[in-house]
PDB file of C-alpha atoms in Angstrom:
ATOM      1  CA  UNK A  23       8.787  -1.139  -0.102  1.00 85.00           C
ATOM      2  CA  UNK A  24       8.628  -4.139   2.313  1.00 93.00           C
ATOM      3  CA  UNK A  25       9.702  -7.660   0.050  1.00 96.00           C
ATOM      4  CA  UNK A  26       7.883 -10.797   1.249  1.00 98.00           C
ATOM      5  CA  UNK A  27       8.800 -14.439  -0.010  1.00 98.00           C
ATOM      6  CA  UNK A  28       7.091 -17.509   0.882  1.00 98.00           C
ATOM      7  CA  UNK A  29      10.424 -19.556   2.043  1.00 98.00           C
ATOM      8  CA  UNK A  30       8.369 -23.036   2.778  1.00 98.00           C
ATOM      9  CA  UNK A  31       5.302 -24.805   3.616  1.00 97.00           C
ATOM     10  CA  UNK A  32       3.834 -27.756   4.983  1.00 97.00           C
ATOM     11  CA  UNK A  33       3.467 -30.106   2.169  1.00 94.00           C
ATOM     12  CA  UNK A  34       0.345 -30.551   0.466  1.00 93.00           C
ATOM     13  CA  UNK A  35      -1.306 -28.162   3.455  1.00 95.00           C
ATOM     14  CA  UNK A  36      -5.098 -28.204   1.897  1.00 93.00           C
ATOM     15  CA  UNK A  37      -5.240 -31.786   1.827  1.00 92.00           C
ATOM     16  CA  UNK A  38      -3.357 -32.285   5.464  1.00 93.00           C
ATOM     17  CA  UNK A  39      -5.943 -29.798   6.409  1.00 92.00           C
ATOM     18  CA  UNK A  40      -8.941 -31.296   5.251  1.00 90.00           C
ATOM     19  CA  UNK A  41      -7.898 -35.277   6.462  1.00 90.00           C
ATOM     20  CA  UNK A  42      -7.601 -33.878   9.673  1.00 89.00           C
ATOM     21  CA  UNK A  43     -11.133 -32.550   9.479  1.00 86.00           C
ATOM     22  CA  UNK A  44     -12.358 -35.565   8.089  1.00 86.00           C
ATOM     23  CA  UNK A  45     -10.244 -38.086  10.503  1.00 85.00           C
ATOM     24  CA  UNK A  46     -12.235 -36.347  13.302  1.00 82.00           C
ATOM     25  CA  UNK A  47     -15.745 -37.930  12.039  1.00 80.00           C
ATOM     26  CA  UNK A  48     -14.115 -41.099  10.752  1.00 81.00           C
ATOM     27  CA  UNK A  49     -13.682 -44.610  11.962  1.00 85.00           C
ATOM     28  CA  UNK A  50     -10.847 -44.853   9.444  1.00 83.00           C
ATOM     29  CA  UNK A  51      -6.943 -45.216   9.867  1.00 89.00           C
ATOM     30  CA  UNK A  52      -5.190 -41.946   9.274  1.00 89.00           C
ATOM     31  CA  UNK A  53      -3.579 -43.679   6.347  1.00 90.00           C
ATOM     32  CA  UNK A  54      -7.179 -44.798   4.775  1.00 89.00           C
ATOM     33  CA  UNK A  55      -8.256 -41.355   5.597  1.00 87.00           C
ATOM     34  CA  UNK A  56      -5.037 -40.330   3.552  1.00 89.00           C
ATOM     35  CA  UNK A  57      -6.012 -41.939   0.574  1.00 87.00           C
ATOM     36  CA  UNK A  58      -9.391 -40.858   0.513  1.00 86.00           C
ATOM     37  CA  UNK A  59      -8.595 -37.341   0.449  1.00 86.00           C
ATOM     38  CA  UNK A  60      -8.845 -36.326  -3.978  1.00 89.00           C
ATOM     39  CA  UNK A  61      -8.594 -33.556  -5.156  1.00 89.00           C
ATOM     40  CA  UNK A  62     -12.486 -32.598  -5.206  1.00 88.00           C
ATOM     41  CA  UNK A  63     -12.822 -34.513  -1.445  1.00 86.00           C
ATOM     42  CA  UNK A  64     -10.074 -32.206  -0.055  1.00 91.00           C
ATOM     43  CA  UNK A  65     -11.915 -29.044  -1.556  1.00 88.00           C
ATOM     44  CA  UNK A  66     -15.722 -29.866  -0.351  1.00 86.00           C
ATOM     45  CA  UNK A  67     -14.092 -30.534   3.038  1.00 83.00           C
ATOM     46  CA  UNK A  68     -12.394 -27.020   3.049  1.00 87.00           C
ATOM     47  CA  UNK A  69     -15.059 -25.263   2.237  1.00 85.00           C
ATOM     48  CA  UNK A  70     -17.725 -27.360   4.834  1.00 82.00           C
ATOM     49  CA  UNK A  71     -14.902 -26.001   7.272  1.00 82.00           C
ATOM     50  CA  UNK A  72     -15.280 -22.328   6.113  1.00 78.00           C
ATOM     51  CA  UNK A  73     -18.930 -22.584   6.434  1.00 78.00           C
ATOM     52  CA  UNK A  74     -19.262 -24.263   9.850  1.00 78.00           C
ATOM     53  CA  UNK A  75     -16.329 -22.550  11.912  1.00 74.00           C
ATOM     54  CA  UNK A  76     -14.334 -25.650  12.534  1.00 74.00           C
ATOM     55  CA  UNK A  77     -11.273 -24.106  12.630  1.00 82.00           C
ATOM     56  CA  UNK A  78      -8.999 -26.292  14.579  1.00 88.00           C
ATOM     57  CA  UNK A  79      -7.384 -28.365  11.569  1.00 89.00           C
ATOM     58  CA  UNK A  80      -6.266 -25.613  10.243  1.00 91.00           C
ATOM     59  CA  UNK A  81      -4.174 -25.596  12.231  1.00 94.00           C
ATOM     60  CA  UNK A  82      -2.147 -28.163  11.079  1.00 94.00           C
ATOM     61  CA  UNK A  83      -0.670 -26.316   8.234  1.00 96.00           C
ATOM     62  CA  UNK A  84       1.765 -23.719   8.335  1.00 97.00           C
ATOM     63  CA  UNK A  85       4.428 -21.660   6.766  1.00 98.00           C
ATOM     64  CA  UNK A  86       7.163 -19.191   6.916  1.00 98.00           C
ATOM     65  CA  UNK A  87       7.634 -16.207   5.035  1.00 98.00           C
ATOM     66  CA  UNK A  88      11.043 -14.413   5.076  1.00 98.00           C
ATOM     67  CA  UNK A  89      10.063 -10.394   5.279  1.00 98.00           C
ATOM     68  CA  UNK A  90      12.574  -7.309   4.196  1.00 97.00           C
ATOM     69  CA  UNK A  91      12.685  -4.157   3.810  1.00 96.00           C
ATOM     70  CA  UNK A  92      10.387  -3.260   6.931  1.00 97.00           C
ATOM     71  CA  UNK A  93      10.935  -0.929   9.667  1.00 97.00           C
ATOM     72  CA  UNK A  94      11.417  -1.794  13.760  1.00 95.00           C
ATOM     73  CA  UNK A  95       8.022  -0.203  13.793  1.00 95.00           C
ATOM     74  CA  UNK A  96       6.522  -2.999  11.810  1.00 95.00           C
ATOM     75  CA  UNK A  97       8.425  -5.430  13.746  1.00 95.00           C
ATOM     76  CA  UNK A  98       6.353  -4.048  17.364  1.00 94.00           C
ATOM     77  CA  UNK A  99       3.377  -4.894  15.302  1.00 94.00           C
ATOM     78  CA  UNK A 100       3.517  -8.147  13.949  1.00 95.00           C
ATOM     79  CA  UNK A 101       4.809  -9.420  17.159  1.00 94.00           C
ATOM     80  CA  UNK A 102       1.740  -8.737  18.809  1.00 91.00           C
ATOM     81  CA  UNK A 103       0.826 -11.598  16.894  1.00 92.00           C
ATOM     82  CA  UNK A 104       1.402 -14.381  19.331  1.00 82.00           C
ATOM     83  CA  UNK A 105       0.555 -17.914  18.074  1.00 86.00           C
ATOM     84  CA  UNK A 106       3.875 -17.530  15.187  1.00 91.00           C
ATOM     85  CA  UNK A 107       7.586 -17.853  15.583  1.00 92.00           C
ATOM     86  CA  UNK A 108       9.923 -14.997  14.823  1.00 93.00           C
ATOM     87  CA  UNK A 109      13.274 -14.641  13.874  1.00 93.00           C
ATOM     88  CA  UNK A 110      14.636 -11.155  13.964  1.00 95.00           C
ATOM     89  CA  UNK A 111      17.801  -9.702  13.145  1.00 95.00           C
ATOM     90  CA  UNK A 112      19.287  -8.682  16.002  1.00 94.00           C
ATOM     91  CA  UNK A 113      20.164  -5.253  16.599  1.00 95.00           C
ATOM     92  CA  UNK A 114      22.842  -6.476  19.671  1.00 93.00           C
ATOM     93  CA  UNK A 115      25.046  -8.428  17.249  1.00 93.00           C
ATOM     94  CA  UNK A 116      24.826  -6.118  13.944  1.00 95.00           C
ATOM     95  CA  UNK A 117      26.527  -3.050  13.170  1.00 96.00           C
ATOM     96  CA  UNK A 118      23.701  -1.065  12.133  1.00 96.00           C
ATOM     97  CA  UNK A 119      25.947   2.124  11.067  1.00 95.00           C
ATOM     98  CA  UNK A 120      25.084   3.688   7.438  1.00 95.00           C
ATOM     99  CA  UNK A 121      21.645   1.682   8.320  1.00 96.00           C
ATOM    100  CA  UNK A 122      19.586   1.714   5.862  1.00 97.00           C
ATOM    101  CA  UNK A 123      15.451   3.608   6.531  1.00 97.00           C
ATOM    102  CA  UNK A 124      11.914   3.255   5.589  1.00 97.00           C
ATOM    103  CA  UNK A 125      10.094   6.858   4.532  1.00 97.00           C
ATOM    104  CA  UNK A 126       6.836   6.962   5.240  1.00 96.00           C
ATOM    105  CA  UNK A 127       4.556   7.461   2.134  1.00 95.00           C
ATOM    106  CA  UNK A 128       3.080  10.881   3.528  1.00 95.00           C
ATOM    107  CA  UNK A 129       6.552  11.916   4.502  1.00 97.00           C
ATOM    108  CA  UNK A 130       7.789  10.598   1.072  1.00 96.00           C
ATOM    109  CA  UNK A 131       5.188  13.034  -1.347  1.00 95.00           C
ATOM    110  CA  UNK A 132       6.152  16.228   0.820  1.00 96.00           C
ATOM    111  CA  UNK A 133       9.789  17.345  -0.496  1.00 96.00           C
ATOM    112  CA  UNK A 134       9.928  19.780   2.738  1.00 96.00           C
ATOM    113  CA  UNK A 135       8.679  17.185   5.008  1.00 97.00           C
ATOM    114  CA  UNK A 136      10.785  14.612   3.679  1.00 97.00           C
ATOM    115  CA  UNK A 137      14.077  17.205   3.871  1.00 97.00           C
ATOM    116  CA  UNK A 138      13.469  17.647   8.167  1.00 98.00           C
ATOM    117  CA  UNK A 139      13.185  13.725   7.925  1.00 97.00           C
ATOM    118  CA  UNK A 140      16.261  12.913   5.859  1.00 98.00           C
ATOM    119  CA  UNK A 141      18.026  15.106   8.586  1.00 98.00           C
ATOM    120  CA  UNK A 142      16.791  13.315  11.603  1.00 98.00           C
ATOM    121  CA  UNK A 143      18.051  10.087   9.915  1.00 98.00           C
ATOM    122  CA  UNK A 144      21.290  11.933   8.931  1.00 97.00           C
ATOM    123  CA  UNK A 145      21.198  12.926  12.599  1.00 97.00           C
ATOM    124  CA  UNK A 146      21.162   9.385  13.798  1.00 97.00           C
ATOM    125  CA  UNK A 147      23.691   7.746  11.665  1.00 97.00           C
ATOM    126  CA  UNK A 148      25.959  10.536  13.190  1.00 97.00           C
ATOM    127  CA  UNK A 149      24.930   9.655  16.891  1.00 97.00           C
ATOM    128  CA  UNK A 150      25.061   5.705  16.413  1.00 97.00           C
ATOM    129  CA  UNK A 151      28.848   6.284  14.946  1.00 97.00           C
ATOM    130  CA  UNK A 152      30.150   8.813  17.232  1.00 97.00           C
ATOM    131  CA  UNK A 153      28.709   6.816  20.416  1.00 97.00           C
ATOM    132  CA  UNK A 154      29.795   3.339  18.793  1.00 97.00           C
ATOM    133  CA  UNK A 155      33.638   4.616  18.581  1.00 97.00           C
ATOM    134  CA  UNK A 156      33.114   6.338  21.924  1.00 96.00           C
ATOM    135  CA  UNK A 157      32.576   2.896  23.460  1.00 96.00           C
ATOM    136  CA  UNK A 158      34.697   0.774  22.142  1.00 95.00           C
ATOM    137  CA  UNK A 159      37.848   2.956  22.936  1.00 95.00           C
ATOM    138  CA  UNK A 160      36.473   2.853  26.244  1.00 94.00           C
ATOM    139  CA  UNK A 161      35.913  -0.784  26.598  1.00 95.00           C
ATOM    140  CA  UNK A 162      39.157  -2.136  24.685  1.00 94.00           C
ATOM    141  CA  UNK A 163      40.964  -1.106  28.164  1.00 92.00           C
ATOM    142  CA  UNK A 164      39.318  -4.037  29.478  1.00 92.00           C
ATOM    143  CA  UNK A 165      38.526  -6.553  26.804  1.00 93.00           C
ATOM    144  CA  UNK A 166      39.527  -7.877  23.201  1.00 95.00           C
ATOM    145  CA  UNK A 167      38.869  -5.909  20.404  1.00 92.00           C
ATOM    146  CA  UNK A 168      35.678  -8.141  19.142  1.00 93.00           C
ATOM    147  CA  UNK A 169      34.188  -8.385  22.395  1.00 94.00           C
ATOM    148  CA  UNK A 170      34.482  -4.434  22.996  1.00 95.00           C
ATOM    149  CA  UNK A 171      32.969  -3.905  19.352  1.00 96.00           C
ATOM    150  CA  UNK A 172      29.672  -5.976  20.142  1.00 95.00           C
ATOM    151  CA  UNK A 173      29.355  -4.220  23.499  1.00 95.00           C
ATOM    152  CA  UNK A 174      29.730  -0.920  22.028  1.00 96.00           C
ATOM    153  CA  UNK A 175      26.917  -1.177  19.244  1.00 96.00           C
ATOM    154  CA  UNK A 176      24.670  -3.057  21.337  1.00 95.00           C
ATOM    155  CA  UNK A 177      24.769   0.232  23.873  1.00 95.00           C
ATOM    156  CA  UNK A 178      24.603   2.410  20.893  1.00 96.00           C
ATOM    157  CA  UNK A 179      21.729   1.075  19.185  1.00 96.00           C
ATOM    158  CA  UNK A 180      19.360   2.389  22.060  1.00 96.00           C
ATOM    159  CA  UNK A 181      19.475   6.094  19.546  1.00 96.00           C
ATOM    160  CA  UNK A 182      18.235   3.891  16.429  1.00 96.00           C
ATOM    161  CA  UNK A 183      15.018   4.978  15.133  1.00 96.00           C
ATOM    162  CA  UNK A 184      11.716   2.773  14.605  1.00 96.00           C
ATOM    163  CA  UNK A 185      12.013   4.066  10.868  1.00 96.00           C
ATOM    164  CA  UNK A 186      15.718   1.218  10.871  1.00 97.00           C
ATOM    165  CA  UNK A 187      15.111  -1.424   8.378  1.00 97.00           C
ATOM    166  CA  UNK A 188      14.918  -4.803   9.598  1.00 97.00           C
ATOM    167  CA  UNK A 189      14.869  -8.608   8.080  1.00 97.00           C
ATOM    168  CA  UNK A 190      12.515 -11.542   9.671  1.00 97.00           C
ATOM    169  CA  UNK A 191      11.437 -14.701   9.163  1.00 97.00           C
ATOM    170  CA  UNK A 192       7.662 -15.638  10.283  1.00 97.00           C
ATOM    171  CA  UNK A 193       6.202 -18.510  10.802  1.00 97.00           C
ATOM    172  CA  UNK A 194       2.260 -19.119  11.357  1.00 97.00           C
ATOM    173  CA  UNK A 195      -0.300 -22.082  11.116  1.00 96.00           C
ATOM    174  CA  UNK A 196      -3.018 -20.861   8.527  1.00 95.00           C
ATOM    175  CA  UNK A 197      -5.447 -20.534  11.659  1.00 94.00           C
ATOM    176  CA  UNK A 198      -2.971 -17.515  12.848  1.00 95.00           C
ATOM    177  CA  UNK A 199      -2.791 -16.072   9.249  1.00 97.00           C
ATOM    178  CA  UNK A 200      -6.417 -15.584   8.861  1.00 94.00           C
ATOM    179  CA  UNK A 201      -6.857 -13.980  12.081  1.00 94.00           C
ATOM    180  CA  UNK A 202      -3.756 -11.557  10.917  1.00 96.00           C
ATOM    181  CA  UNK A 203      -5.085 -11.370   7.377  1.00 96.00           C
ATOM    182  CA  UNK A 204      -8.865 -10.135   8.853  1.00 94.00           C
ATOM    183  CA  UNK A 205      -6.779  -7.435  11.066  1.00 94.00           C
ATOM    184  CA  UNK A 206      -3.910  -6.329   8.626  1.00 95.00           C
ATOM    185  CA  UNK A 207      -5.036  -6.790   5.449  1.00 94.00           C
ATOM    186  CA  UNK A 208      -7.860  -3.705   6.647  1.00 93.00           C
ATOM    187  CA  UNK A 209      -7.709  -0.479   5.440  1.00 93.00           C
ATOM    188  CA  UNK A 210      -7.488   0.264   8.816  1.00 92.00           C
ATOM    189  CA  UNK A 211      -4.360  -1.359   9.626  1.00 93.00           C
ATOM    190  CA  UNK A 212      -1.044   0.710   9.804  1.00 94.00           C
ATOM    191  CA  UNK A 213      -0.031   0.970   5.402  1.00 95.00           C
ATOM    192  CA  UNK A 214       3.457  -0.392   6.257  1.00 97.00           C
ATOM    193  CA  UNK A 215       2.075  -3.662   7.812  1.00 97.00           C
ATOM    194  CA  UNK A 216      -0.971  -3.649   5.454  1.00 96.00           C
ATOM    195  CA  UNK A 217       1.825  -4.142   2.632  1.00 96.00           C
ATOM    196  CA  UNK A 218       2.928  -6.624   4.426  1.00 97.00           C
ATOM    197  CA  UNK A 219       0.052  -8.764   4.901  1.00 97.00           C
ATOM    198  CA  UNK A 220      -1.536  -8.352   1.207  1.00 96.00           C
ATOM    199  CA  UNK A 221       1.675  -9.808  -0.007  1.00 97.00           C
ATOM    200  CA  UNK A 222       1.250 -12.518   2.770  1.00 97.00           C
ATOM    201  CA  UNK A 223      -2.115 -13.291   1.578  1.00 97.00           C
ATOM    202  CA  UNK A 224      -1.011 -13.236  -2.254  1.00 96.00           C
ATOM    203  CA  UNK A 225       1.637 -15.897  -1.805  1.00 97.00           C
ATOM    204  CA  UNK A 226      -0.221 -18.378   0.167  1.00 97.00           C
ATOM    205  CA  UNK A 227      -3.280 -18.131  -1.850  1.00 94.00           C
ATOM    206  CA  UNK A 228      -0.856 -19.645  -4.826  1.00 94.00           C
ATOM    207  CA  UNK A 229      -0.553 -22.365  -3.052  1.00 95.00           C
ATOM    208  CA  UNK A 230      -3.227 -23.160  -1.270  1.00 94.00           C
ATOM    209  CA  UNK A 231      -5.976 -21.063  -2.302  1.00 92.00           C
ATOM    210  CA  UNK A 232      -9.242 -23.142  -0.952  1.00 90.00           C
ATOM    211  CA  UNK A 233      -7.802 -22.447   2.844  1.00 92.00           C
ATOM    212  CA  UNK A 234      -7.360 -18.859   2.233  1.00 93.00           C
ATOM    213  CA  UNK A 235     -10.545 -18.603  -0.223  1.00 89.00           C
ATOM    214  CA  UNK A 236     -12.609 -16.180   2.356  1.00 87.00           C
ATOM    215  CA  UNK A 237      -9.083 -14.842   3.912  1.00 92.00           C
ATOM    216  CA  UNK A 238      -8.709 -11.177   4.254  1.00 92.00           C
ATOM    217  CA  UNK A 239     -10.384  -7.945   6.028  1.00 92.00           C
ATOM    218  CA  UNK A 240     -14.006  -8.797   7.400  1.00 88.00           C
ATOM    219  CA  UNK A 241     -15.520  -6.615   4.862  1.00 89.00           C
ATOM    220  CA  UNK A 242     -14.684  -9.510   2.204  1.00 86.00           C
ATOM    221  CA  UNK A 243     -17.387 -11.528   4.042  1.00 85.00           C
ATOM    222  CA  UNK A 244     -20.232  -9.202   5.001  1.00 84.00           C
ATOM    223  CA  UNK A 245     -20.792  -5.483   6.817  1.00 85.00           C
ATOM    224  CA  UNK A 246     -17.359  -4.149   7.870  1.00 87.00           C
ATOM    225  CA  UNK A 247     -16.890  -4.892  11.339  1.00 87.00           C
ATOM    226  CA  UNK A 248     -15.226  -1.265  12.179  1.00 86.00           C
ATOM    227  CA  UNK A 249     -18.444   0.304  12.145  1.00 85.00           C
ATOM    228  CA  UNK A 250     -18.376   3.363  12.524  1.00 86.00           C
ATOM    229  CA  UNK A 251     -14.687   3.489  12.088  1.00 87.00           C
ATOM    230  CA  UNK A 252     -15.257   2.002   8.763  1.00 90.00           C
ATOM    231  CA  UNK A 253     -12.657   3.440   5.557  1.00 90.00           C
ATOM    232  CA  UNK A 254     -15.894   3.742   3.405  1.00 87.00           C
ATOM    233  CA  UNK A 255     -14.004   1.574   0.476  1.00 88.00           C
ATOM    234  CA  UNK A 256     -15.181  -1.996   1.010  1.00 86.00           C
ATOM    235  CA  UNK A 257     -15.593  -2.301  -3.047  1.00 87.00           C
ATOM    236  CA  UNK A 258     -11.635  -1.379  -3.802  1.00 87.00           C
ATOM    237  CA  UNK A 259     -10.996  -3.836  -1.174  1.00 87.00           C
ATOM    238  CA  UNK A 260     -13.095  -6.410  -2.710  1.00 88.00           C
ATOM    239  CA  UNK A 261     -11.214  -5.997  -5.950  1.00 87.00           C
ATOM    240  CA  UNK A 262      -8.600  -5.761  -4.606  1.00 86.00           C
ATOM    241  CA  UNK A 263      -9.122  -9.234  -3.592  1.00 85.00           C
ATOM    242  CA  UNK A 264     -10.196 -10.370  -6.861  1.00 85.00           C
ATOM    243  CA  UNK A 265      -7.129  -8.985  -8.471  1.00 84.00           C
ATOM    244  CA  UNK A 266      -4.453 -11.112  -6.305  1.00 82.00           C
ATOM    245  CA  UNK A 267      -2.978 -13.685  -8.293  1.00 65.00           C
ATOM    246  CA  UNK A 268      -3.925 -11.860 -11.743  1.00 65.00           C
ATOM    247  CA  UNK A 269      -1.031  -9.915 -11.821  1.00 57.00           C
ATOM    248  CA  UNK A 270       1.771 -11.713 -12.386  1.00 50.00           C
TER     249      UNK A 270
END
């Protein structure tokens, strides 16, 4: 099961967020502006910029999320996420031997299924090791010890699988998470980075939960936008929704 924390955020983001909005139509210094920004200011200006699309103050808050437990499959996927930072564990510089999987669910409920896949990880442990020694008796004839030992797993990790776990840390400005929130948090979305993204959503709605009040799959806001593609479920999702925070 992928483990998401919330490792930091820009301080006081709804309020930074909604004086940014509001130093756009003001004559005020940013300091003035500041001060004007209460508690009940900061939330009607949040929600006018839900309702009218303004979405480029948003953009002024971000934060970073430290993700485990996922698989190099996941990491292909979030990455196609462009306007974030990534940090990655690097598969050049760690011994992965004895790594450590993720089992897909369907491949988890099928004991005969999940036998041939236990193998096939088996299977590559085996290679990784046996192609990691191969190397690095081969290139301590021409350098030290260390240096042979990096070179050696970073040309045997190319028999890793996608299901290898992996670590990251993510950052986004809360403009980028609610695109990625409309896309992942879908029923449609691949379940590994659907996990991913509900957990996502759950922690930043703690902490600022008037920026991420409408944040999730489209079907939160209206008709699902899959169409004809559509999972049929748009009520679970909904309480789904409803149900973040609750269950602590």
């Amino acid at each position: 099961m992928p483990n998401v924390t919330l490792i930091s955020y820009t301080p006081d983001p709804e309020r930074t967020v909604a004086a940014a909005a509001r130093l756009c139509y003001s004559p005020s210094t940013i300091d003035q502006v500041m001060e004007q920004m209460d508690d009940e200011k900061t939330a009607s200006f949040l929600d006018m910029l839900t309702q009218i699309g303004h979405q480029s103050p948003i953009e002024h808050a971000s934060f970073t999320f430290g993700i485990e437990g996922v698989s190099r499959s996941l990491l292909a996927q979030i990455t196609r996420h462009r306007i974030a930072s990534f940090s990655v564990q690097s598969q050049r510089y760690v011994d992965e031997a004895g790594f450590d999987y993720v089992i897909p669910p369907e491949i988890e409920g099928d004991e005969q299924t999940k036998e041939l896949f236990l193998k096939a990880m088996e299977s590559a442990k085996q290679s990784y090791e046996t192609l990691t020694a191969h190397l690095e008796r081969r290139y301590q004839k021409d350098m030290a010890p260390k240096a042979a030992h990096k070179k050696a797993i970073e040309d045997a990790r190319f028999v890793l699988p996608n299901a290898c776990t992996t670590k990251m840390m993510v950052t986004m400005n809360a403009r980028s998470l609610l695109n990625f929130f409309s896309l992942r948090c879908c029923n449609r979305a691949q379940w590994e980075i659907r996990e991913v993204a509900w957990q996502m959503l759950k922690l930043v709605k703690g902490v600022a939960p008037h920026l991420f009040a409408s944040a999730g799959p489209g079907c939160l806001r209206g008709a699902c936008p899959e169409g004809k593609m559509s999972c049929g479920k748009a009520k679970e999702v909904r309480e789904r929704f409803d149900s973040l925070g609750k269950d602590k």
